């Protein structure tokens, strides 16, 4: 049959388009973060990862970050990632504690000696083992990001562990966190971060504990003025991809995703250092008092927490591996 010239042209175009469709298949991965600022270090780091991916795939793979908790609390985004309704979640390691036990390890109190030690330890093979440990539960651990050190903030200075006695302190939703704060003699109240401001204002809780950028970003300094440097945990952030989404990518694309995530870590750390300094200056300018603490008095209470949670040879080995990193 003779095909009229114009139709032949149409067919050629269609064939071109469909083969393009087969090859190109542009995809935008959706990523969640609860932090409010578009410049928050974790938010910009995932954006950077997306830029790297877009560059390396000629725009075929991209990431769109939904921050400000637009996709729900961390627990909700973890649930969505598990079923493949969301591709990526940047969450703290704490809400993963109940899902994959090895994430308990970097959450443990006074585990890391310094920020530098924490970074080197998380970059080690033991760090990678912890990242990989959530895969059977449906989470591909792509990277750890910095979350600095967490300290207690309250209406009064907390200079020794005795000052924490009886305080109602908000903690992340994790049994380990309840145990850490209970070991201090305080009463732990687990709740999502988004509820802490109102909790402090209404007196539902007396105190909370977090890094300075979260104390700043959620304006908690408006409710309580004393930020006491207990630095009791450096529980890092985790970048998780849905195993369901990950498995749909070609092996080459999976490798690109893993590499771009790892490469965004150095960028995040640099942004973290800058943000901490900015947030510290800001909260001080708003009247917050940053208090020095007898940290040893807190650390001395933590042996039962280690005994209760680091209760398998595997977990004990990981504690040792991280601590042994020079
Ligand atoms: C912040 C983390 C965030 C956690 C939050 C919390 O960046 O991922 O959800 O602490 O305490 O530092 O819940």
mmCIF file of C-alpha atoms and ligand atoms in Angstrom:
data_model
loop_
_atom_site.group_PDB
_atom_site.id
_atom_site.type_symbol
_atom_site.label_atom_id
_atom_site.label_comp_id
_atom_site.label_asym_id
_atom_site.label_seq_id
_atom_site.Cartn_x
_atom_site.Cartn_y
_atom_site.Cartn_z
ATOM 1 C CA UNK A 1 0.000 0.000 0.000
ATOM 2 C CA UNK A 2 1.201 3.452 -0.849
ATOM 3 C CA UNK A 3 1.403 5.676 2.188
ATOM 4 C CA UNK A 4 0.779 9.338 1.462
ATOM 5 C CA UNK A 5 3.827 11.466 2.026
ATOM 6 C CA UNK A 6 2.416 13.361 5.019
ATOM 7 C CA UNK A 7 1.387 10.159 6.830
ATOM 8 C CA UNK A 8 4.830 8.645 6.231
ATOM 9 C CA UNK A 9 6.298 11.661 7.881
ATOM 10 C CA UNK A 10 3.885 11.276 10.821
ATOM 11 C CA UNK A 11 4.827 7.604 11.226
ATOM 12 C CA UNK A 12 8.517 8.412 11.214
ATOM 13 C CA UNK A 13 7.929 11.063 13.821
ATOM 14 C CA UNK A 14 5.873 8.708 15.952
ATOM 15 C CA UNK A 15 8.494 5.977 15.704
ATOM 16 C CA UNK A 16 11.134 8.490 16.702
ATOM 17 C CA UNK A 17 9.060 9.624 19.644
ATOM 18 C CA UNK A 18 8.318 6.141 20.880
ATOM 19 C CA UNK A 19 11.923 5.041 20.619
ATOM 20 C CA UNK A 20 12.869 8.231 22.407
ATOM 21 C CA UNK A 21 10.280 7.304 25.006
ATOM 22 C CA UNK A 22 11.890 3.914 25.391
ATOM 23 C CA UNK A 23 15.332 5.318 25.829
ATOM 24 C CA UNK A 24 14.668 8.514 27.689
ATOM 25 C CA UNK A 25 11.982 7.749 30.287
ATOM 26 C CA UNK A 26 12.630 10.862 32.315
ATOM 27 C CA UNK A 27 11.945 10.318 35.982
ATOM 28 C CA UNK A 28 11.719 12.677 38.909
ATOM 29 C CA UNK A 29 12.323 11.009 42.263
ATOM 30 C CA UNK A 30 10.337 12.577 45.099
ATOM 31 C CA UNK A 31 12.209 13.226 48.333
ATOM 32 C CA UNK A 32 10.835 14.278 51.730
ATOM 33 C CA UNK A 33 12.398 16.335 54.515
ATOM 34 C CA UNK A 34 10.728 17.885 57.538
ATOM 35 C CA UNK A 35 12.972 20.929 57.862
ATOM 36 C CA UNK A 36 11.373 24.293 57.180
ATOM 37 C CA UNK A 37 14.207 26.235 55.628
ATOM 38 C CA UNK A 38 14.879 25.733 51.924
ATOM 39 C CA UNK A 39 18.543 26.244 52.846
ATOM 40 C CA UNK A 40 18.651 23.614 55.587
ATOM 41 C CA UNK A 41 21.828 21.513 55.082
ATOM 42 C CA UNK A 42 19.964 18.241 54.488
ATOM 43 C CA UNK A 43 17.553 19.925 52.055
ATOM 44 C CA UNK A 44 20.284 21.497 49.938
ATOM 45 C CA UNK A 45 22.350 18.310 50.033
ATOM 46 C CA UNK A 46 19.543 16.236 48.503
ATOM 47 C CA UNK A 47 19.042 18.987 45.916
ATOM 48 C CA UNK A 48 22.755 18.788 45.139
ATOM 49 C CA UNK A 49 22.456 15.017 44.740
ATOM 50 C CA UNK A 50 19.613 15.660 42.279
ATOM 51 C CA UNK A 51 21.739 18.110 40.287
ATOM 52 C CA UNK A 52 24.539 15.566 40.032
ATOM 53 C CA UNK A 53 22.081 12.943 38.820
ATOM 54 C CA UNK A 54 20.537 15.296 36.278
ATOM 55 C CA UNK A 55 23.965 16.264 34.932
ATOM 56 C CA UNK A 56 25.092 12.658 34.612
ATOM 57 C CA UNK A 57 21.932 11.436 32.922
ATOM 58 C CA UNK A 58 21.362 14.410 30.630
ATOM 59 C CA UNK A 59 18.281 15.338 32.666
ATOM 60 C CA UNK A 60 16.760 11.863 32.599
ATOM 61 C CA UNK A 61 16.904 11.345 36.386
ATOM 62 C CA UNK A 62 16.042 14.195 38.703
ATOM 63 C CA UNK A 63 15.059 14.713 42.328
ATOM 64 C CA UNK A 64 12.388 17.028 43.661
ATOM 65 C CA UNK A 65 12.637 17.783 47.378
ATOM 66 C CA UNK A 66 9.451 18.394 49.355
ATOM 67 C CA UNK A 67 10.637 19.911 52.628
ATOM 68 C CA UNK A 68 8.694 21.654 55.447
ATOM 69 C CA UNK A 69 7.103 18.313 56.258
ATOM 70 C CA UNK A 70 4.881 18.705 53.168
ATOM 71 C CA UNK A 71 4.711 14.911 52.835
ATOM 72 C CA UNK A 72 4.125 14.264 56.547
ATOM 73 C CA UNK A 73 6.120 13.455 59.662
ATOM 74 C CA UNK A 74 9.301 11.408 59.452
ATOM 75 C CA UNK A 75 7.421 8.314 60.576
ATOM 76 C CA UNK A 76 4.851 8.873 57.819
ATOM 77 C CA UNK A 77 7.472 9.359 55.141
ATOM 78 C CA UNK A 78 9.259 6.200 56.298
ATOM 79 C CA UNK A 79 5.983 4.281 55.892
ATOM 80 C CA UNK A 80 5.530 5.714 52.388
ATOM 81 C CA UNK A 81 9.084 4.833 51.384
ATOM 82 C CA UNK A 82 8.553 1.277 52.568
ATOM 83 C CA UNK A 83 5.591 0.731 50.246
ATOM 84 C CA UNK A 84 7.135 2.675 47.349
ATOM 85 C CA UNK A 85 4.677 5.595 47.501
ATOM 86 C CA UNK A 86 7.640 7.904 48.095
ATOM 87 C CA UNK A 87 11.099 7.459 46.559
ATOM 88 C CA UNK A 88 13.416 9.102 49.074
ATOM 89 C CA UNK A 89 13.211 10.191 52.708
ATOM 90 C CA UNK A 90 15.809 12.155 54.589
ATOM 91 C CA UNK A 91 15.111 11.341 58.208
ATOM 92 C CA UNK A 92 17.006 11.119 61.439
ATOM 93 C CA UNK A 93 18.382 7.690 62.308
ATOM 94 C CA UNK A 94 16.175 7.583 65.453
ATOM 95 C CA UNK A 95 12.802 6.720 63.856
ATOM 96 C CA UNK A 96 14.589 3.819 62.092
ATOM 97 C CA UNK A 97 15.674 2.309 65.434
ATOM 98 C CA UNK A 98 12.581 0.120 65.688
ATOM 99 C CA UNK A 99 12.854 -0.973 62.036
ATOM 100 C CA UNK A 100 16.491 -2.033 61.729
ATOM 101 C CA UNK A 101 18.352 -2.628 64.973
ATOM 102 C CA UNK A 102 21.789 -1.661 63.694
ATOM 103 C CA UNK A 103 20.629 1.966 63.452
ATOM 104 C CA UNK A 104 20.540 1.938 67.249
ATOM 105 C CA UNK A 105 24.325 1.968 67.251
ATOM 106 C CA UNK A 106 25.039 5.498 65.949
ATOM 107 C CA UNK A 107 22.146 6.812 68.074
ATOM 108 C CA UNK A 108 23.828 5.593 71.298
ATOM 109 C CA UNK A 109 24.691 8.252 73.888
ATOM 110 C CA UNK A 110 28.264 9.552 74.025
ATOM 111 C CA UNK A 111 29.349 7.055 71.376
ATOM 112 C CA UNK A 112 31.407 9.453 69.270
ATOM 113 C CA UNK A 113 34.296 11.404 70.774
ATOM 114 C CA UNK A 114 33.946 14.399 68.489
ATOM 115 C CA UNK A 115 32.314 15.535 65.267
ATOM 116 C CA UNK A 116 35.471 14.551 63.399
ATOM 117 C CA UNK A 117 35.390 11.090 64.933
ATOM 118 C CA UNK A 118 31.692 10.733 64.078
ATOM 119 C CA UNK A 119 32.390 11.608 60.441
ATOM 120 C CA UNK A 120 35.283 9.186 60.103
ATOM 121 C CA UNK A 121 33.371 6.437 61.904
ATOM 122 C CA UNK A 122 30.294 6.790 59.694
ATOM 123 C CA UNK A 123 32.540 6.754 56.606
ATOM 124 C CA UNK A 124 34.033 3.417 57.711
ATOM 125 C CA UNK A 125 32.994 -0.102 56.685
ATOM 126 C CA UNK A 126 30.979 -0.354 59.923
ATOM 127 C CA UNK A 127 29.051 2.769 58.889
ATOM 128 C CA UNK A 128 28.281 1.177 55.537
ATOM 129 C CA UNK A 129 27.156 -2.007 57.246
ATOM 130 C CA UNK A 130 24.636 0.013 59.284
ATOM 131 C CA UNK A 131 23.423 1.830 56.153
ATOM 132 C CA UNK A 132 22.916 -1.466 54.337
ATOM 133 C CA UNK A 133 21.141 -3.085 57.289
ATOM 134 C CA UNK A 134 17.729 -1.556 56.505
ATOM 135 C CA UNK A 135 17.533 -3.085 53.018
ATOM 136 C CA UNK A 136 15.635 -6.248 54.045
ATOM 137 C CA UNK A 137 12.972 -3.925 55.507
ATOM 138 C CA UNK A 138 12.584 -2.106 52.179
ATOM 139 C CA UNK A 139 15.030 0.803 52.649
ATOM 140 C CA UNK A 140 18.185 1.354 50.635
ATOM 141 C CA UNK A 141 20.473 3.361 52.926
ATOM 142 C CA UNK A 142 22.214 5.803 50.600
ATOM 143 C CA UNK A 143 24.147 8.006 53.019
ATOM 144 C CA UNK A 144 24.545 9.400 56.502
ATOM 145 C CA UNK A 145 24.398 13.151 56.882
ATOM 146 C CA UNK A 146 25.493 15.260 59.868
ATOM 147 C CA UNK A 147 23.091 16.284 62.548
ATOM 148 C CA UNK A 148 25.714 17.630 64.945
ATOM 149 C CA UNK A 149 25.351 16.966 68.656
ATOM 150 C CA UNK A 150 22.057 17.035 70.516
ATOM 151 C CA UNK A 151 21.711 18.973 73.769
ATOM 152 C CA UNK A 152 18.906 19.689 76.227
ATOM 153 C CA UNK A 153 17.052 22.996 76.173
ATOM 154 C CA UNK A 154 14.739 24.073 78.960
ATOM 155 C CA UNK A 155 13.456 27.013 80.976
ATOM 156 C CA UNK A 156 16.355 26.551 83.401
ATOM 157 C CA UNK A 157 20.023 25.722 82.916
ATOM 158 C CA UNK A 158 20.848 22.001 83.114
ATOM 159 C CA UNK A 159 24.416 21.960 84.393
ATOM 160 C CA UNK A 160 24.605 18.450 85.807
ATOM 161 C CA UNK A 161 22.455 15.361 85.438
ATOM 162 C CA UNK A 162 20.785 16.184 88.780
ATOM 163 C CA UNK A 163 19.237 19.284 87.134
ATOM 164 C CA UNK A 164 17.407 17.066 84.613
ATOM 165 C CA UNK A 165 15.631 15.070 87.305
ATOM 166 C CA UNK A 166 11.854 15.006 86.853
ATOM 167 C CA UNK A 167 11.874 17.234 83.736
ATOM 168 C CA UNK A 168 9.413 16.295 81.014
ATOM 169 C CA UNK A 169 11.684 16.120 77.982
ATOM 170 C CA UNK A 170 10.482 15.578 74.437
ATOM 171 C CA UNK A 171 12.375 12.862 72.577
ATOM 172 C CA UNK A 172 12.165 11.364 69.058
ATOM 173 C CA UNK A 173 9.836 8.388 68.688
ATOM 174 C CA UNK A 174 12.211 5.588 69.659
ATOM 175 C CA UNK A 175 12.444 3.331 72.728
ATOM 176 C CA UNK A 176 16.151 3.998 72.904
ATOM 177 C CA UNK A 177 15.467 7.720 73.265
ATOM 178 C CA UNK A 178 13.003 7.064 76.056
ATOM 179 C CA UNK A 179 15.688 5.019 77.830
ATOM 180 C CA UNK A 180 18.398 7.663 77.370
ATOM 181 C CA UNK A 181 16.299 10.412 78.912
ATOM 182 C CA UNK A 182 14.952 8.107 81.640
ATOM 183 C CA UNK A 183 18.532 7.215 82.584
ATOM 184 C CA UNK A 184 19.031 10.941 83.218
ATOM 185 C CA UNK A 185 16.193 10.774 85.752
ATOM 186 C CA UNK A 186 13.871 12.767 83.479
ATOM 187 C CA UNK A 187 10.469 11.827 82.013
ATOM 188 C CA UNK A 188 10.602 11.150 78.299
ATOM 189 C CA UNK A 189 7.734 12.296 76.076
ATOM 190 C CA UNK A 190 8.094 10.973 72.505
ATOM 191 C CA UNK A 191 6.442 13.141 69.839
ATOM 192 C CA UNK A 192 7.129 14.399 66.310
ATOM 193 C CA UNK A 193 9.367 17.460 66.089
ATOM 194 C CA UNK A 194 6.548 19.513 64.577
ATOM 195 C CA UNK A 195 4.609 19.363 67.864
ATOM 196 C CA UNK A 196 7.437 20.494 70.123
ATOM 197 C CA UNK A 197 6.937 24.267 69.825
ATOM 198 C CA UNK A 198 3.335 24.083 71.020
ATOM 199 C CA UNK A 199 4.291 21.485 73.631
ATOM 200 C CA UNK A 200 6.882 23.836 75.113
ATOM 201 C CA UNK A 201 4.584 26.853 74.933
ATOM 202 C CA UNK A 202 1.651 25.106 76.602
ATOM 203 C CA UNK A 203 3.783 23.360 79.234
ATOM 204 C CA UNK A 204 2.895 19.877 77.990
ATOM 205 C CA UNK A 205 6.674 19.384 78.061
ATOM 206 C CA UNK A 206 9.329 21.294 80.025
ATOM 207 C CA UNK A 207 12.212 20.710 77.689
ATOM 208 C CA UNK A 208 13.430 19.142 74.466
ATOM 209 C CA UNK A 209 16.807 18.121 73.101
ATOM 210 C CA UNK A 210 18.208 18.755 69.684
ATOM 211 C CA UNK A 211 21.039 20.354 67.713
ATOM 212 C CA UNK A 212 21.277 24.158 67.484
ATOM 213 C CA UNK A 213 19.963 24.371 63.877
ATOM 214 C CA UNK A 214 16.708 22.638 64.921
ATOM 215 C CA UNK A 215 16.439 24.768 68.105
ATOM 216 C CA UNK A 216 16.701 27.702 65.688
ATOM 217 C CA UNK A 217 14.726 26.365 62.698
ATOM 218 C CA UNK A 218 11.671 25.462 64.756
ATOM 219 C CA UNK A 219 11.945 28.668 66.825
ATOM 220 C CA UNK A 220 12.075 26.717 70.085
ATOM 221 C CA UNK A 221 14.249 29.517 71.520
ATOM 222 C CA UNK A 222 11.055 31.583 71.688
ATOM 223 C CA UNK A 223 9.696 29.134 74.274
ATOM 224 C CA UNK A 224 12.782 28.163 76.309
ATOM 225 C CA UNK A 225 15.990 30.141 76.684
ATOM 226 C CA UNK A 226 18.601 27.816 78.177
ATOM 227 C CA UNK A 227 20.477 25.628 75.744
ATOM 228 C CA UNK A 228 22.703 23.406 77.906
ATOM 229 C CA UNK A 229 25.511 21.668 76.014
ATOM 230 C CA UNK A 230 24.936 18.100 77.161
ATOM 231 C CA UNK A 231 25.877 16.854 73.662
ATOM 232 C CA UNK A 232 24.556 13.466 74.709
ATOM 233 C CA UNK A 233 24.081 11.989 71.206
ATOM 234 C CA UNK A 234 25.229 12.635 67.655
ATOM 235 C CA UNK A 235 22.458 10.530 66.104
ATOM 236 C CA UNK A 236 23.060 11.248 62.401
ATOM 237 C CA UNK A 237 20.607 11.809 59.582
ATOM 238 C CA UNK A 238 19.915 9.033 57.083
ATOM 239 C CA UNK A 239 19.141 9.274 53.411
ATOM 240 C CA UNK A 240 16.870 6.377 52.504
ATOM 241 C CA UNK A 241 15.563 5.281 49.156
ATOM 242 C CA UNK A 242 12.582 3.036 48.715
ATOM 243 C CA UNK A 243 13.801 -0.440 47.740
ATOM 244 C CA UNK A 244 10.785 -0.650 45.444
ATOM 245 C CA UNK A 245 11.793 2.510 43.566
ATOM 246 C CA UNK A 246 15.454 1.509 43.573
ATOM 247 C CA UNK A 247 14.754 -1.920 42.114
ATOM 248 C CA UNK A 248 12.945 -0.321 39.171
ATOM 249 C CA UNK A 249 16.141 1.468 38.102
ATOM 250 C CA UNK A 250 18.695 -0.135 35.794
ATOM 251 C CA UNK A 251 21.901 -1.302 37.525
ATOM 252 C CA UNK A 252 23.726 1.610 35.887
ATOM 253 C CA UNK A 253 21.229 4.104 37.267
ATOM 254 C CA UNK A 254 21.358 2.471 40.690
ATOM 255 C CA UNK A 255 25.113 3.004 40.701
ATOM 256 C CA UNK A 256 24.620 6.643 39.684
ATOM 257 C CA UNK A 257 22.131 7.171 42.521
ATOM 258 C CA UNK A 258 24.459 5.628 45.093
ATOM 259 C CA UNK A 259 27.432 7.655 43.873
ATOM 260 C CA UNK A 260 25.533 10.966 43.770
ATOM 261 C CA UNK A 261 24.252 10.380 47.318
ATOM 262 C CA UNK A 262 27.730 9.636 48.642
ATOM 263 C CA UNK A 263 29.105 12.667 46.858
ATOM 264 C CA UNK A 264 26.526 14.928 48.475
ATOM 265 C CA UNK A 265 27.894 14.044 51.935
ATOM 266 C CA UNK A 266 30.928 16.346 51.859
ATOM 267 C CA UNK A 267 28.697 19.177 50.627
ATOM 268 C CA UNK A 268 26.196 18.533 53.430
ATOM 269 C CA UNK A 269 28.946 18.564 56.058
ATOM 270 C CA UNK A 270 30.258 21.892 54.840
ATOM 271 C CA UNK A 271 26.729 23.341 54.848
ATOM 272 C CA UNK A 272 26.209 21.836 58.313
ATOM 273 C CA UNK A 273 29.215 23.627 59.776
ATOM 274 C CA UNK A 274 28.048 26.914 58.271
ATOM 275 C CA UNK A 275 24.472 26.415 59.488
ATOM 276 C CA UNK A 276 25.543 25.567 63.046
ATOM 277 C CA UNK A 277 27.562 28.766 63.284
ATOM 278 C CA UNK A 278 24.708 30.833 61.817
ATOM 279 C CA UNK A 279 22.104 29.243 64.096
ATOM 280 C CA UNK A 280 24.250 29.697 67.193
ATOM 281 C CA UNK A 281 24.683 33.393 66.453
ATOM 282 C CA UNK A 282 20.973 33.752 65.746
ATOM 283 C CA UNK A 283 19.691 32.049 68.901
ATOM 284 C CA UNK A 284 22.123 34.079 71.004
ATOM 285 C CA UNK A 285 20.925 37.277 69.356
ATOM 286 C CA UNK A 286 17.371 36.234 70.297
ATOM 287 C CA UNK A 287 18.369 35.942 73.950
ATOM 288 C CA UNK A 288 19.219 32.248 74.275
ATOM 289 C CA UNK A 289 21.781 31.391 76.909
ATOM 290 C CA UNK A 290 24.244 28.642 75.901
ATOM 291 C CA UNK A 291 25.306 26.852 79.067
ATOM 292 C CA UNK A 292 28.393 24.712 79.748
ATOM 293 C CA UNK A 293 27.639 21.329 81.254
ATOM 294 C CA UNK A 294 29.271 18.646 83.389
ATOM 295 C CA UNK A 295 28.923 16.085 80.587
ATOM 296 C CA UNK A 296 30.595 13.323 82.597
ATOM 297 C CA UNK A 297 27.678 13.369 85.048
ATOM 298 C CA UNK A 298 25.339 12.488 82.156
ATOM 299 C CA UNK A 299 27.654 9.941 80.608
ATOM 300 C CA UNK A 300 28.013 8.162 83.961
ATOM 301 C CA UNK A 301 24.311 7.233 83.853
ATOM 302 C CA UNK A 302 24.401 5.522 80.453
ATOM 303 C CA UNK A 303 25.770 2.042 81.254
ATOM 304 C CA UNK A 304 22.276 0.532 81.706
ATOM 305 C CA UNK A 305 21.238 1.950 78.310
ATOM 306 C CA UNK A 306 24.173 0.202 76.641
ATOM 307 C CA UNK A 307 23.409 -3.005 78.547
ATOM 308 C CA UNK A 308 19.763 -2.951 77.489
ATOM 309 C CA UNK A 309 20.098 -1.957 73.825
ATOM 310 C CA UNK A 310 23.541 -3.188 72.730
ATOM 311 C CA UNK A 311 22.449 -6.684 73.628
ATOM 312 C CA UNK A 312 23.723 -8.855 70.772
ATOM 313 C CA UNK A 313 27.273 -9.729 69.707
ATOM 314 C CA UNK A 314 26.573 -8.006 66.368
ATOM 315 C CA UNK A 315 25.592 -4.700 67.961
ATOM 316 C CA UNK A 316 28.496 -4.875 70.423
ATOM 317 C CA UNK A 317 30.900 -5.527 67.543
ATOM 318 C CA UNK A 318 29.562 -2.486 65.689
ATOM 319 C CA UNK A 319 29.915 -0.263 68.775
ATOM 320 C CA UNK A 320 33.518 -1.368 69.055
ATOM 321 C CA UNK A 321 34.217 -0.911 65.334
ATOM 322 C CA UNK A 322 32.895 2.639 65.390
ATOM 323 C CA UNK A 323 34.734 3.493 68.596
ATOM 324 C CA UNK A 324 37.965 1.975 67.278
ATOM 325 C CA UNK A 325 37.995 4.322 64.299
ATOM 326 C CA UNK A 326 40.833 6.736 65.072
HETATM 327 C C1 LIG B 1 16.482 16.885 63.887
HETATM 328 C C2 LIG B 1 16.592 16.011 62.670
HETATM 329 C C3 LIG B 1 15.241 15.505 62.266
HETATM 330 C C4 LIG B 1 14.563 14.844 63.424
HETATM 331 C C5 LIG B 1 14.517 15.774 64.572
HETATM 332 C C6 LIG B 1 13.791 15.207 65.781
HETATM 333 O O1 LIG B 1 17.160 16.721 61.606
HETATM 334 O O2 LIG B 1 15.422 14.625 61.204
HETATM 335 O O3 LIG B 1 13.284 14.501 63.108
HETATM 336 O O4 LIG B 1 15.815 16.198 64.921
HETATM 337 O O5 LIG B 1 14.249 15.408 66.885
HETATM 338 O O6 LIG B 1 17.771 17.236 64.325
HETATM 339 O O7 LIG B 1 12.748 14.583 65.600
#
